[in-house]
CSV table of C-alpha atoms and ligand atoms in Angstrom, one decimal:
chain,number,residue,atom,x,y,z
A,140,MET,CA,-32.0,-174.6,39.1
A,141,SER,CA,-30.2,-175.5,42.4
A,142,ARG,CA,-28.0,-178.6,42.5
A,143,LEU,CA,-28.3,-178.4,46.3
A,144,VAL,CA,-30.1,-181.8,47.6
A,145,LEU,CA,-31.4,-182.1,50.8
A,146,VAL,CA,-31.5,-185.6,52.4
A,147,LEU,CA,-33.9,-185.7,55.4
A,148,ASN,CA,-34.3,-188.4,58.0
A,149,GLY,CA,-37.3,-188.8,60.3
A,150,PRO,CA,-37.7,-190.2,64.1
A,151,ASN,CA,-35.2,-192.9,65.3
A,152,LEU,CA,-33.1,-193.1,62.2
A,153,ASN,CA,-30.3,-191.4,64.5
A,154,LEU,CA,-30.0,-194.9,66.1
A,155,LEU,CA,-29.7,-196.7,62.6
A,156,GLY,CA,-26.9,-199.6,63.4
A,157,LYS,CA,-28.3,-200.1,66.7
A,158,ARG,CA,-31.8,-200.1,66.0
A,159,GLN,CA,-33.6,-203.5,65.1
A,160,PRO,CA,-30.4,-204.4,62.7
A,161,HIS,CA,-32.1,-207.4,61.6
A,162,ILE,CA,-34.6,-205.0,59.5
A,163,TYR,CA,-32.5,-202.0,59.2
A,164,GLY,CA,-28.9,-203.4,59.0
A,165,HIS,CA,-25.8,-202.6,60.7
A,166,GLU,CA,-24.5,-199.2,58.9
A,167,THR,CA,-25.1,-195.8,61.2
A,168,LEU,CA,-26.5,-193.0,59.5
A,169,ALA,CA,-23.2,-191.4,59.7
A,170,ASP,CA,-22.0,-194.1,57.3
A,171,VAL,CA,-25.2,-193.5,54.9
A,172,GLU,CA,-24.2,-189.6,55.3
A,173,ALA,CA,-20.8,-190.5,54.2
A,174,ASP,CA,-21.9,-192.7,51.2
A,175,CYS,CA,-24.2,-189.9,50.0
A,176,ARG,CA,-21.4,-187.2,50.3
A,177,LEU,CA,-19.2,-189.3,47.9
A,178,LEU,CA,-21.6,-189.7,45.4
A,179,ALA,CA,-23.0,-186.4,45.5
A,180,GLY,CA,-19.4,-185.2,44.5
A,181,GLU,CA,-19.6,-187.6,41.7
A,182,LEU,CA,-22.9,-186.3,40.3
A,183,GLY,CA,-22.2,-182.7,41.0
A,184,LEU,CA,-24.9,-182.2,43.8
A,185,GLU,CA,-24.2,-180.1,47.1
A,186,LEU,CA,-25.9,-182.0,49.7
A,187,ARG,CA,-27.5,-181.1,53.0
A,188,PHE,CA,-27.9,-184.4,55.3
A,189,HIS,CA,-30.3,-184.1,58.4
A,190,GLN,CA,-32.1,-186.1,60.8
A,191,SER,CA,-34.6,-185.3,63.5
A,192,ASN,CA,-36.9,-186.8,66.0
A,193,ARG,CA,-39.4,-183.8,65.8
A,194,GLU,CA,-41.8,-183.4,63.1
A,195,TYR,CA,-41.7,-179.5,63.1
A,196,GLU,CA,-37.9,-179.7,62.2
A,197,LEU,CA,-38.4,-181.8,59.2
A,198,ILE,CA,-41.1,-179.4,58.2
A,199,ASP,CA,-38.7,-176.1,58.6
A,200,TRP,CA,-36.1,-178.0,56.6
A,201,ILE,CA,-38.6,-178.4,53.7
A,202,HIS,CA,-39.8,-174.9,53.9
A,203,GLU,CA,-36.3,-173.9,53.8
A,204,ALA,CA,-35.7,-176.1,50.8
A,205,ARG,CA,-38.4,-173.9,48.8
A,206,GLU,CA,-35.9,-171.2,48.6
A,207,THR,CA,-32.6,-173.0,48.3
A,208,ALA,CA,-32.9,-176.5,47.4
A,209,GLY,CA,-33.4,-178.2,44.0
A,210,GLY,CA,-34.5,-181.7,45.1
A,211,ILE,CA,-35.2,-183.7,48.4
A,212,VAL,CA,-34.4,-187.2,49.4
A,213,ILE,CA,-36.6,-188.1,52.3
A,214,ASN,CA,-36.9,-191.0,54.7
A,215,PRO,CA,-39.8,-189.7,56.8
A,216,ALA,CA,-39.6,-192.9,59.0
A,217,ALA,CA,-42.7,-193.3,61.2
A,218,PHE,CA,-44.0,-190.1,60.2
A,219,THR,CA,-44.5,-191.8,56.6
A,220,HIS,CA,-47.5,-193.1,58.1
A,221,THR,CA,-48.9,-190.4,60.2
A,222,SER,CA,-47.8,-186.9,58.9
A,223,VAL,CA,-50.5,-184.9,56.8
A,224,ALA,CA,-48.1,-182.2,57.8
A,225,ILE,CA,-44.8,-183.2,56.2
A,226,LEU,CA,-47.1,-184.0,53.2
A,227,ASP,CA,-48.4,-180.5,53.2
A,228,ALA,CA,-45.0,-179.2,53.3
A,229,LEU,CA,-43.7,-181.4,50.5
A,230,HIS,CA,-46.6,-180.1,48.4
A,231,MET,CA,-45.2,-176.5,48.6
A,232,PHE,CA,-41.9,-177.6,47.5
A,233,GLU,CA,-41.6,-177.7,43.6
A,234,GLY,CA,-38.3,-179.8,42.9
A,235,PRO,CA,-38.4,-183.8,42.6
A,236,VAL,CA,-38.9,-185.5,45.8
A,237,ILE,CA,-38.0,-189.2,46.2
A,238,GLU,CA,-39.2,-191.3,49.4
A,239,VAL,CA,-36.9,-193.8,50.8
A,240,HIS,CA,-37.5,-196.8,53.2
A,241,ILE,CA,-34.7,-199.0,54.2
A,242,SER,CA,-36.8,-201.8,55.0
A,243,ASN,CA,-39.6,-203.2,52.7
A,244,VAL,CA,-42.7,-201.6,54.3
A,245,HIS,CA,-45.1,-203.5,52.3
A,246,LYS,CA,-43.5,-206.7,53.6
A,247,ARG,CA,-44.4,-205.4,57.6
A,248,GLU,CA,-47.0,-204.5,59.5
A,249,ALA,CA,-50.2,-203.0,57.6
A,250,PHE,CA,-49.9,-199.8,59.1
A,251,ARG,CA,-46.6,-199.3,57.3
A,252,HIS,CA,-48.5,-199.9,53.7
A,253,HIS,CA,-50.2,-196.5,53.6
A,254,SER,CA,-47.6,-193.6,53.2
A,255,TYR,CA,-48.8,-189.9,53.3
A,256,VAL,CA,-45.6,-189.0,51.7
A,257,SER,CA,-46.3,-190.9,48.4
A,258,LEU,CA,-49.2,-188.8,47.6
A,259,ARG,CA,-46.4,-186.2,46.6
A,260,ALA,CA,-43.2,-188.2,46.0
A,261,ASP,CA,-41.9,-188.6,42.2
A,262,GLY,CA,-40.6,-191.9,43.4
A,263,VAL,CA,-40.4,-194.4,46.0
A,264,ILE,CA,-37.6,-196.9,47.2
A,265,ALA,CA,-38.5,-199.5,49.4
A,266,GLY,CA,-36.5,-202.5,51.0
A,267,LEU,CA,-33.2,-201.8,49.1
A,268,GLY,CA,-31.2,-201.0,52.4
A,269,THR,CA,-29.3,-198.1,52.6
A,270,MET,CA,-28.5,-198.1,49.0
A,271,GLY,CA,-31.9,-196.5,48.5
A,272,TYR,CA,-30.3,-193.1,49.6
A,273,GLN,CA,-27.8,-193.5,46.7
A,274,LEU,CA,-30.6,-194.4,44.2
A,275,GLY,CA,-32.7,-191.4,45.4
A,276,LEU,CA,-29.8,-189.2,44.9
A,277,ARG,CA,-28.8,-190.4,41.4
A,278,ARG,CA,-32.8,-189.9,40.3
A,279,VAL,CA,-32.7,-186.5,41.8
A,280,ALA,CA,-29.5,-185.6,39.5
A,281,GLN,CA,-31.1,-187.3,36.7
A,282,LEU,CA,-34.4,-185.1,37.0
A,283,LEU,CA,-32.6,-182.1,37.7
A,284,ASP,CA,-30.2,-182.7,34.4
A,285,GLN,CA,-33.7,-183.3,32.5
A,286,ALA,CA,-35.0,-180.0,34.0
A,287,LYS,CA,-31.7,-178.2,32.9
A,288,ALA,CA,-31.8,-179.6,28.9
B,587,LIG,C1,-38.8,-196.8,57.5
B,587,LIG,C2,-39.8,-197.8,57.7
B,587,LIG,C3,-41.0,-197.1,58.7
B,587,LIG,O1,-42.2,-197.7,58.6
B,587,LIG,C4,-40.2,-196.8,60.0
B,587,LIG,O2,-41.2,-196.3,61.0
B,587,LIG,C5,-38.9,-196.4,60.0
B,587,LIG,C6,-38.1,-196.6,58.8
B,587,LIG,C7,-37.5,-197.4,56.7
B,587,LIG,O3,-36.5,-197.0,56.3
B,587,LIG,O4,-37.7,-198.5,56.3
B,587,LIG,O5,-38.7,-195.8,61.2
B,587,LIG,O6,-39.2,-195.6,57.0
């Protein structure tokens, strides 16, 4: 099974660090990527880290993952709450999928309480800040190891 893991980020996360820092913190997405790369090295994972404001681009990366990747860590951002298309794409991916939210979506507006992506995710992390990405990677690595054993 492939040790390649895709970390996918949805809309507005390119502005992490500048965007509502009282909710999302001061770290940039580049900081998150650097932390993920460091950890991926430790876990023996290969990493591809992407962000897009366009739904179709996230869907195309998920399709690509079908052929290449062992797992996906995804913060679909606002598409979490709207996108049946991303859910459908994830249903066609066979490896582990971990959904990450930097903020605790359950403590926020009611429209953030529902996630289409959770219908497919093997695990959901919310409210742990950007550490959620690293925990997501650790879980994917563990599931890949278990699948191999
Ligand atoms: C988010 C939570 C979503 O509700 C929001 O639309 C985002 C970011 C998070 O990481 O906390 O853009 O996914």
